[in-house]
Coordinates of C-alpha atoms (C1' of nucleotides) in Angstrom, one line a residue:
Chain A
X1 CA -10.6 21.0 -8.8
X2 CA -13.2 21.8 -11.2
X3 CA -16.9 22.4 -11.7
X4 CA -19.4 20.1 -10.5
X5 CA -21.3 18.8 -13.5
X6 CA -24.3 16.4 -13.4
X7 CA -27.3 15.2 -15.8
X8 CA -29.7 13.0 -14.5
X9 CA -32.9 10.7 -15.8
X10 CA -35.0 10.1 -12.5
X11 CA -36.4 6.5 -14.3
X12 CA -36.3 4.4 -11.0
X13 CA -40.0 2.6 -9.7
X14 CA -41.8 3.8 -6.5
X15 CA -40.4 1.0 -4.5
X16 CA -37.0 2.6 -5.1
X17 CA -35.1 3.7 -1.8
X18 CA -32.7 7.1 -2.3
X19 CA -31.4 8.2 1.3
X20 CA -29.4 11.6 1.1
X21 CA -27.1 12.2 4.4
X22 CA -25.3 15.3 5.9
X23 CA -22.3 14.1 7.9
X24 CA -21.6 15.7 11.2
X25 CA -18.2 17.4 12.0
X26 CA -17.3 14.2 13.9
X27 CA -18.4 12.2 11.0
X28 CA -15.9 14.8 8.6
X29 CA -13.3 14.9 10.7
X30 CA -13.0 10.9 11.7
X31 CA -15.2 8.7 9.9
X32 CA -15.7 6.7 6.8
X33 CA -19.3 8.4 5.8
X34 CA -22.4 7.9 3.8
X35 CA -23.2 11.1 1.7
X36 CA -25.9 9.3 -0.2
X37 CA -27.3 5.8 -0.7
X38 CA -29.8 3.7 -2.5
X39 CA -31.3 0.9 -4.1
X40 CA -33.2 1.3 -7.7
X41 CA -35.1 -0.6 -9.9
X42 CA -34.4 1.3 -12.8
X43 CA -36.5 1.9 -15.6
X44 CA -35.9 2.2 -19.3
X45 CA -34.0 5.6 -19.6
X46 CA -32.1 5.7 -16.5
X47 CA -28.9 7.2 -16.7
X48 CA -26.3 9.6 -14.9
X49 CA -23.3 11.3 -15.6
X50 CA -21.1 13.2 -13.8
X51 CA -17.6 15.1 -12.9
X52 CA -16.3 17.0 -10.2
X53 CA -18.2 15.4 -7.3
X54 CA -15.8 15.4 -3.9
X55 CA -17.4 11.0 -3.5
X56 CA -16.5 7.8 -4.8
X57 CA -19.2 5.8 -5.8
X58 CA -20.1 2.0 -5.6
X59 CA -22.5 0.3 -7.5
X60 CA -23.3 -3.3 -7.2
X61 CA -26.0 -5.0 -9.5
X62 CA -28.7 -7.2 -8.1
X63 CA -30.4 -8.0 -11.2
X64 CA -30.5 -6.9 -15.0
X65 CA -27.9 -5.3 -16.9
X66 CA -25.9 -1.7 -17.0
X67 CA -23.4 0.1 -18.5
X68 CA -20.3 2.6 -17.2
X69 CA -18.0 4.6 -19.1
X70 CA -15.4 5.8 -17.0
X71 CA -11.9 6.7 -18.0
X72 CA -12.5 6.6 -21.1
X73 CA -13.4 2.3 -21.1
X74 CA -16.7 1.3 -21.7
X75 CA -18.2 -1.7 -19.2
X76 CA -21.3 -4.0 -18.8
X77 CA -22.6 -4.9 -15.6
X78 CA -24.5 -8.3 -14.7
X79 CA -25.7 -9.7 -12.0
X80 CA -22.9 -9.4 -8.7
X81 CA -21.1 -7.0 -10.8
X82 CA -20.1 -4.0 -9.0
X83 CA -17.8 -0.7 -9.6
X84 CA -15.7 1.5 -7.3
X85 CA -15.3 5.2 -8.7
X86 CA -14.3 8.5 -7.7
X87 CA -16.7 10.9 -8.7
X88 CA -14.0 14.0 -9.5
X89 CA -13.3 12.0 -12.7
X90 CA -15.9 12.2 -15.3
X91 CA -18.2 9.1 -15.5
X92 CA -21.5 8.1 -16.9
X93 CA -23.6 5.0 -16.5
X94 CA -27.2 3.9 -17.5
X95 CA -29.2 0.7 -17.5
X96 CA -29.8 -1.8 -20.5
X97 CA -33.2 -0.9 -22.2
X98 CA -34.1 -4.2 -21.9
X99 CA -32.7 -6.3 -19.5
X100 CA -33.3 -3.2 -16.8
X101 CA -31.0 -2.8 -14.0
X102 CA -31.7 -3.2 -10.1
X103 CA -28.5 -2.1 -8.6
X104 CA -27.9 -0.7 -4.5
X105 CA -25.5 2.0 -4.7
X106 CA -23.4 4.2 -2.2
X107 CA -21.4 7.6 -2.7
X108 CA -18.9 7.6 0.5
X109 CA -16.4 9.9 1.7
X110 CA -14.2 10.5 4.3
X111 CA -11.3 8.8 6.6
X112 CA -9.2 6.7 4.4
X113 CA -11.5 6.5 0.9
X114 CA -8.9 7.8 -0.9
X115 CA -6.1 5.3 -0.3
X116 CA -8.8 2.7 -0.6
X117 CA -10.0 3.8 -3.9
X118 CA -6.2 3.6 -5.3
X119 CA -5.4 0.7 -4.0
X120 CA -8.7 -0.9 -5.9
X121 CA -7.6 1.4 -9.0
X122 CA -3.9 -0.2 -8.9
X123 CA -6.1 -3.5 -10.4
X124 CA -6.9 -4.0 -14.4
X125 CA -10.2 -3.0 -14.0
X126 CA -13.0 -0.8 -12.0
X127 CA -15.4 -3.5 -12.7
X128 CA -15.2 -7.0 -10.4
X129 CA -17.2 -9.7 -10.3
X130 CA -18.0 -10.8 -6.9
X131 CA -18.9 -14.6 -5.8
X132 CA -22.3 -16.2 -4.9
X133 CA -21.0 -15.9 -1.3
X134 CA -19.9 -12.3 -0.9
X135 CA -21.2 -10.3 2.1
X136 CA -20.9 -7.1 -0.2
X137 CA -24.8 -6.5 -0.9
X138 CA -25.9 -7.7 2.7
X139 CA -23.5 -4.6 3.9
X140 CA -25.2 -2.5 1.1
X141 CA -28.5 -3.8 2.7
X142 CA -27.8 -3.2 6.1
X143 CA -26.4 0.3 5.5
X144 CA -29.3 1.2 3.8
X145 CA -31.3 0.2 6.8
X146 CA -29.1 2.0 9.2
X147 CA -29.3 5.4 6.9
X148 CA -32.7 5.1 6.6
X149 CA -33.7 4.8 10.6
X150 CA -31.0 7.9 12.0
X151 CA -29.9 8.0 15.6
X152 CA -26.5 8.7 17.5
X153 CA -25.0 5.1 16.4
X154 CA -25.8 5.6 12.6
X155 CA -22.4 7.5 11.7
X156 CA -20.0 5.5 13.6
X157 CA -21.8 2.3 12.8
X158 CA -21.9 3.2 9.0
X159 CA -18.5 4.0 9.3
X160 CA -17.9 0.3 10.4
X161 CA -20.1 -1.1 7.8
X162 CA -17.9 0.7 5.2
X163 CA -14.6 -0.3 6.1
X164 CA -16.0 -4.0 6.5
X165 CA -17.6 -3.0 2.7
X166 CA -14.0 -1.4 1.3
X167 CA -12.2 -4.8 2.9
X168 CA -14.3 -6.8 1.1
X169 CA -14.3 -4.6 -2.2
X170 CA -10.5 -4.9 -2.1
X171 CA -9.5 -8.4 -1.3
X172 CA -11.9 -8.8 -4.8
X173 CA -8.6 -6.9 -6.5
X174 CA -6.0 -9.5 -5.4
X175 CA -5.3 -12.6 -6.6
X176 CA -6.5 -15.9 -4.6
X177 CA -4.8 -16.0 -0.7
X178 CA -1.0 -17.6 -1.5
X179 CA -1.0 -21.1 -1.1
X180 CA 2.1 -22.8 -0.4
X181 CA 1.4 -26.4 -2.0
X182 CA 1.1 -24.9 -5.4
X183 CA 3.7 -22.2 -4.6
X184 CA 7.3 -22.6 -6.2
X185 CA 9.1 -25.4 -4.6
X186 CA 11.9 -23.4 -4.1
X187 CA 10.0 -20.9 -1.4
X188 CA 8.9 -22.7 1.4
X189 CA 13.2 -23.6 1.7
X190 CA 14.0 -20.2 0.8
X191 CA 11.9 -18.6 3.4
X192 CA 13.1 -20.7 6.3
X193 CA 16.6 -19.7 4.9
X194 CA 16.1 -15.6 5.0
X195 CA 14.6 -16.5 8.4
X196 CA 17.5 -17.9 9.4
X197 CA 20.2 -16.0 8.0
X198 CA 18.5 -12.6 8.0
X199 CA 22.1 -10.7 9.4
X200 CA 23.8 -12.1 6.6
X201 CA 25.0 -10.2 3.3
X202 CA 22.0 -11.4 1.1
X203 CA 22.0 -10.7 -3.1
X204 CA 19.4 -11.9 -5.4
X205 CA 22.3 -13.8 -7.5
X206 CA 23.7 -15.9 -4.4
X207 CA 19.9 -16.7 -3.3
X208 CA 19.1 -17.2 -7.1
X209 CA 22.6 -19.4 -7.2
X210 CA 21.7 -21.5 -3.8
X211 CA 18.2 -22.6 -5.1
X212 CA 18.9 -23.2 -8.7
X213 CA 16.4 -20.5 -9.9
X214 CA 16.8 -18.1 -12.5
X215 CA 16.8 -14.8 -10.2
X216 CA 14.3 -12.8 -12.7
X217 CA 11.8 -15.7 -12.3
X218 CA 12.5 -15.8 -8.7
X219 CA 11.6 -12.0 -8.0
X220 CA 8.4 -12.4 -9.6
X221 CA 7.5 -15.7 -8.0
X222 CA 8.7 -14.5 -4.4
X223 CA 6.9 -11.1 -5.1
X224 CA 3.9 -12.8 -6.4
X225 CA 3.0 -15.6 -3.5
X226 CA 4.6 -13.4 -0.7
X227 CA 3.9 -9.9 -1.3
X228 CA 6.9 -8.5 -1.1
X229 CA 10.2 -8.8 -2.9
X230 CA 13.3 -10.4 -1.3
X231 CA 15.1 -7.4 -0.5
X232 CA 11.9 -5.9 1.1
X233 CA 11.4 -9.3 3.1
X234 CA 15.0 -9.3 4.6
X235 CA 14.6 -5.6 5.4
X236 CA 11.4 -6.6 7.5
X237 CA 13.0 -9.2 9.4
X238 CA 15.8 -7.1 10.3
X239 CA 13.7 -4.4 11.2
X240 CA 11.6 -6.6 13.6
X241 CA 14.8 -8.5 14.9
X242 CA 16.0 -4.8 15.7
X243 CA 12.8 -4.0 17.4
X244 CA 13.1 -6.9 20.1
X245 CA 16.3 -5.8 20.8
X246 CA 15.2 -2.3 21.2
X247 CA 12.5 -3.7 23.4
X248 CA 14.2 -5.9 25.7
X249 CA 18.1 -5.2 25.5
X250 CA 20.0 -2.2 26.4
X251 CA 22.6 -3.0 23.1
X252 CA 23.5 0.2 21.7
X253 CA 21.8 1.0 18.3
X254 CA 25.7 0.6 16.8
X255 CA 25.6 -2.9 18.3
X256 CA 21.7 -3.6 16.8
X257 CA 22.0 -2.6 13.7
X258 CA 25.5 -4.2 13.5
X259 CA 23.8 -7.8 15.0
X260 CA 20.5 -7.7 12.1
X261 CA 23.0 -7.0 9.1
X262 CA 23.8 -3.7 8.8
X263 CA 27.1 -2.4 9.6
X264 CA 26.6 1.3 9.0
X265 CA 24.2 3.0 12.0
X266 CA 23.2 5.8 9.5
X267 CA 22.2 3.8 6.8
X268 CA 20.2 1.8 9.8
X269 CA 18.5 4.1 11.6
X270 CA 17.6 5.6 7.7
X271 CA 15.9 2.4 7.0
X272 CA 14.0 1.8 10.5
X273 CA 12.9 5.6 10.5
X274 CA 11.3 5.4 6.9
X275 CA 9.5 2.2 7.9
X276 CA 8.9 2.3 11.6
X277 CA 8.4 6.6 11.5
X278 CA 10.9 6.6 14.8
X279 CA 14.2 6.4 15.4
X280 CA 15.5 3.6 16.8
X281 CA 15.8 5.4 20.3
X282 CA 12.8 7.2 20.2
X283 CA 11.1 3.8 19.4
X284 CA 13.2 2.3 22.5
X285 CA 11.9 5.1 25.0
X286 CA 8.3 4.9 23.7
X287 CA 8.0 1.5 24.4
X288 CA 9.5 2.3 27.8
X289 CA 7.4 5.0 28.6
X290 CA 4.5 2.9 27.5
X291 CA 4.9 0.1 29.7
X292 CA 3.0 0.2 33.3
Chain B
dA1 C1' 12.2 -18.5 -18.5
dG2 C1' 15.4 -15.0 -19.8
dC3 C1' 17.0 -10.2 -21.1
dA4 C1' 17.7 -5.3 -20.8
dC5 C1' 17.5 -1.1 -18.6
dG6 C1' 16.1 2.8 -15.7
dG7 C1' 14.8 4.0 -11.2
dC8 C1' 15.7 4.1 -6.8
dT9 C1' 17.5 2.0 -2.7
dC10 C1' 21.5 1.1 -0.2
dA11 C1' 26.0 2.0 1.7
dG12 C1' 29.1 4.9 3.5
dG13 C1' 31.2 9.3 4.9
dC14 C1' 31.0 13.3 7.5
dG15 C1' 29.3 17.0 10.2
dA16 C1' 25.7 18.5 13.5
dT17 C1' 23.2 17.8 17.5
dC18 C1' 21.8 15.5 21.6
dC19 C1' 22.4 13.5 26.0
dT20 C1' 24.6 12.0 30.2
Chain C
dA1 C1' 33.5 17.0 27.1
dG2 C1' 32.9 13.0 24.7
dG3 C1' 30.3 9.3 23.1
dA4 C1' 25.9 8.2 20.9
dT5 C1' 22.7 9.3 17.7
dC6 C1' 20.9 11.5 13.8
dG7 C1' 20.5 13.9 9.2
dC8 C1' 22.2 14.9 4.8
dC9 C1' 24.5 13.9 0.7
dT10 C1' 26.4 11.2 -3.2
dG11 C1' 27.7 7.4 -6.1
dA12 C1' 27.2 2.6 -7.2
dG13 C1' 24.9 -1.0 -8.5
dC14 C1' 21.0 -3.9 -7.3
dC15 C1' 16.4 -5.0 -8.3
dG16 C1' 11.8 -4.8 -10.4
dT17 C1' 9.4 -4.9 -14.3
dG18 C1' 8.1 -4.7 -19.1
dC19 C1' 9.0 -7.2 -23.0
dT20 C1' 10.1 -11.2 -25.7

DNA sequence: AGCACGGCTCAGGCGATCCT
DNA sequence: AGGATCGCCTGAGCCGTGCT
């Protein structure tokens, strides 16, 4: 980790709000957290930059017009524009002379950020637009009034507020919910027929082969509309299938994995441990214990 | 829509350990 | 003690993805 670097023009108007919060342990230890929040009405020669802060940092735009370098890409940001950064990385970003920027802003921390700032990184861009109906400055809004009148809800609230902020912030980076009428013909079928036939040997060439698709194409397609690929769905179902008999049988694991597909019990329990974090037994007496 | 290729997951064997 | 379960290792080839 390096050293903290910041530079700073304080050109923001008296009706400004800047909010600066110490987390408690609790808050540390199990929270998503505000460290600092805002909303400015910038004026001309606002600008910060920036490396080495332990924060990631979201800035939506209410009005006007700004600007963010960050990883070395330069941005403008209108009106519902926002950007999601971590603060370690160096970054800089000012308003427009002109057309000034009114922008509420949040540096958060704790619980999960991390994975939730890599997931939105994994998209093209740190900047998203956001539509006319999005909740996202209303949660900016109402975390601003909860930092800005403190009692012994304000940390666990906030921390709700922010994941229902992140949620929001992230389902911006995927593509439009899958919908099956303008999906591939061939999946709706092709679905029903790995639900069906789940415990059977399975290759991309005989699905590829029963559908009449090209089996590139339909990875991608499969991938793109359901989220995972083929392999990775029939794994799932086999998994689950496995886990019911777990539940309510006594079948030996040999005789589960054997019934979902998988002939090999090492190779099985391999696959269930990785994605269930138990053993096939261990997940048997756990849901036994945990039953009244 | 199709091709090429590298990564990595799967399959299977075997020995160790656990449990009844 | 013996069956059941688990962990580790290795090679094969399947699959995802970038590119055209």
């Amino acid at each position: 980790m390096g050293t903290f670097k910041e530079s700073f023009a304080c050109h923001w108007t008296d009706q400004s709000v800047r909010l600066i919060s110490t987390p408690s342990r609790t808050a540390r230890s199990t929270f998503f957290y505000v460290q600092e929040i805002g909303h400015f009405q910038t004026l001309p020669g606002y600008f910060t930059e920036r490396e080495h802060l332990n924060s990631y940092l979201i800035v939506y735009t209410v009005a006007g017009k700004g600007y963010l370098n960050y990883r070395n890409r330069s941005h403008t940001l209108g009106p519902g524009q926002l950007f999601f950064i971590d603060c370690e990385e160096r970054h800089h970003y000012a308003t427009d002379q002109h057309n000034l920027w009114e922008i509420y802003w949040v540096h958060i921390n704790g619980a999960t950020s991390r994975g939730y700032y890599e997931q939105f990184a994994k998209g093209s861009d740190h900047v998203r637009s956001m539509n006319v109906q999005s909740p996202i400055p209303d949660l900016l809004l109402q975390l601003i009034r909860l930092q800005s009148q403190k009692d012994y809800r304000t940390e666990a609230l906030s921390s709700k507020i922010l994941v229902d902020l992140l949620t929001e912030i992230l389902l911006t980076a995927y593509k439009p919910y899958p919908d099956f009428d303008v999906s591939p013909a061939f999946l709706p079928p092709m679905i029903d027929y790995l639900d069906k036939h789940y415990n059977e040997d399975i290759r991309l060439d005989r699905l590829a082969e029963l559908f009449a698709v090209n089996k590139y194409h339909l990875s991608k397609e499969f991938k793109k509309v359901i989220g995972y690929t083929p392999k990775e769905y029939i794994i799932n179902l086999r998994i689950n299938k496995a886990k019911e008999w777990l539940k309510h049988t006594n079948a030996s694991v040999e005789e589960i994995a054997g019934s979902v597909g998988i002939d090999n019990v090492s190779h099985f329990i391999n696959l269930f441990k990785t994605r269930v974090e138990l053993t096939p037994l261990a997940f048997r007496k756990k849901w036994h214990t945990a039953r009244p």
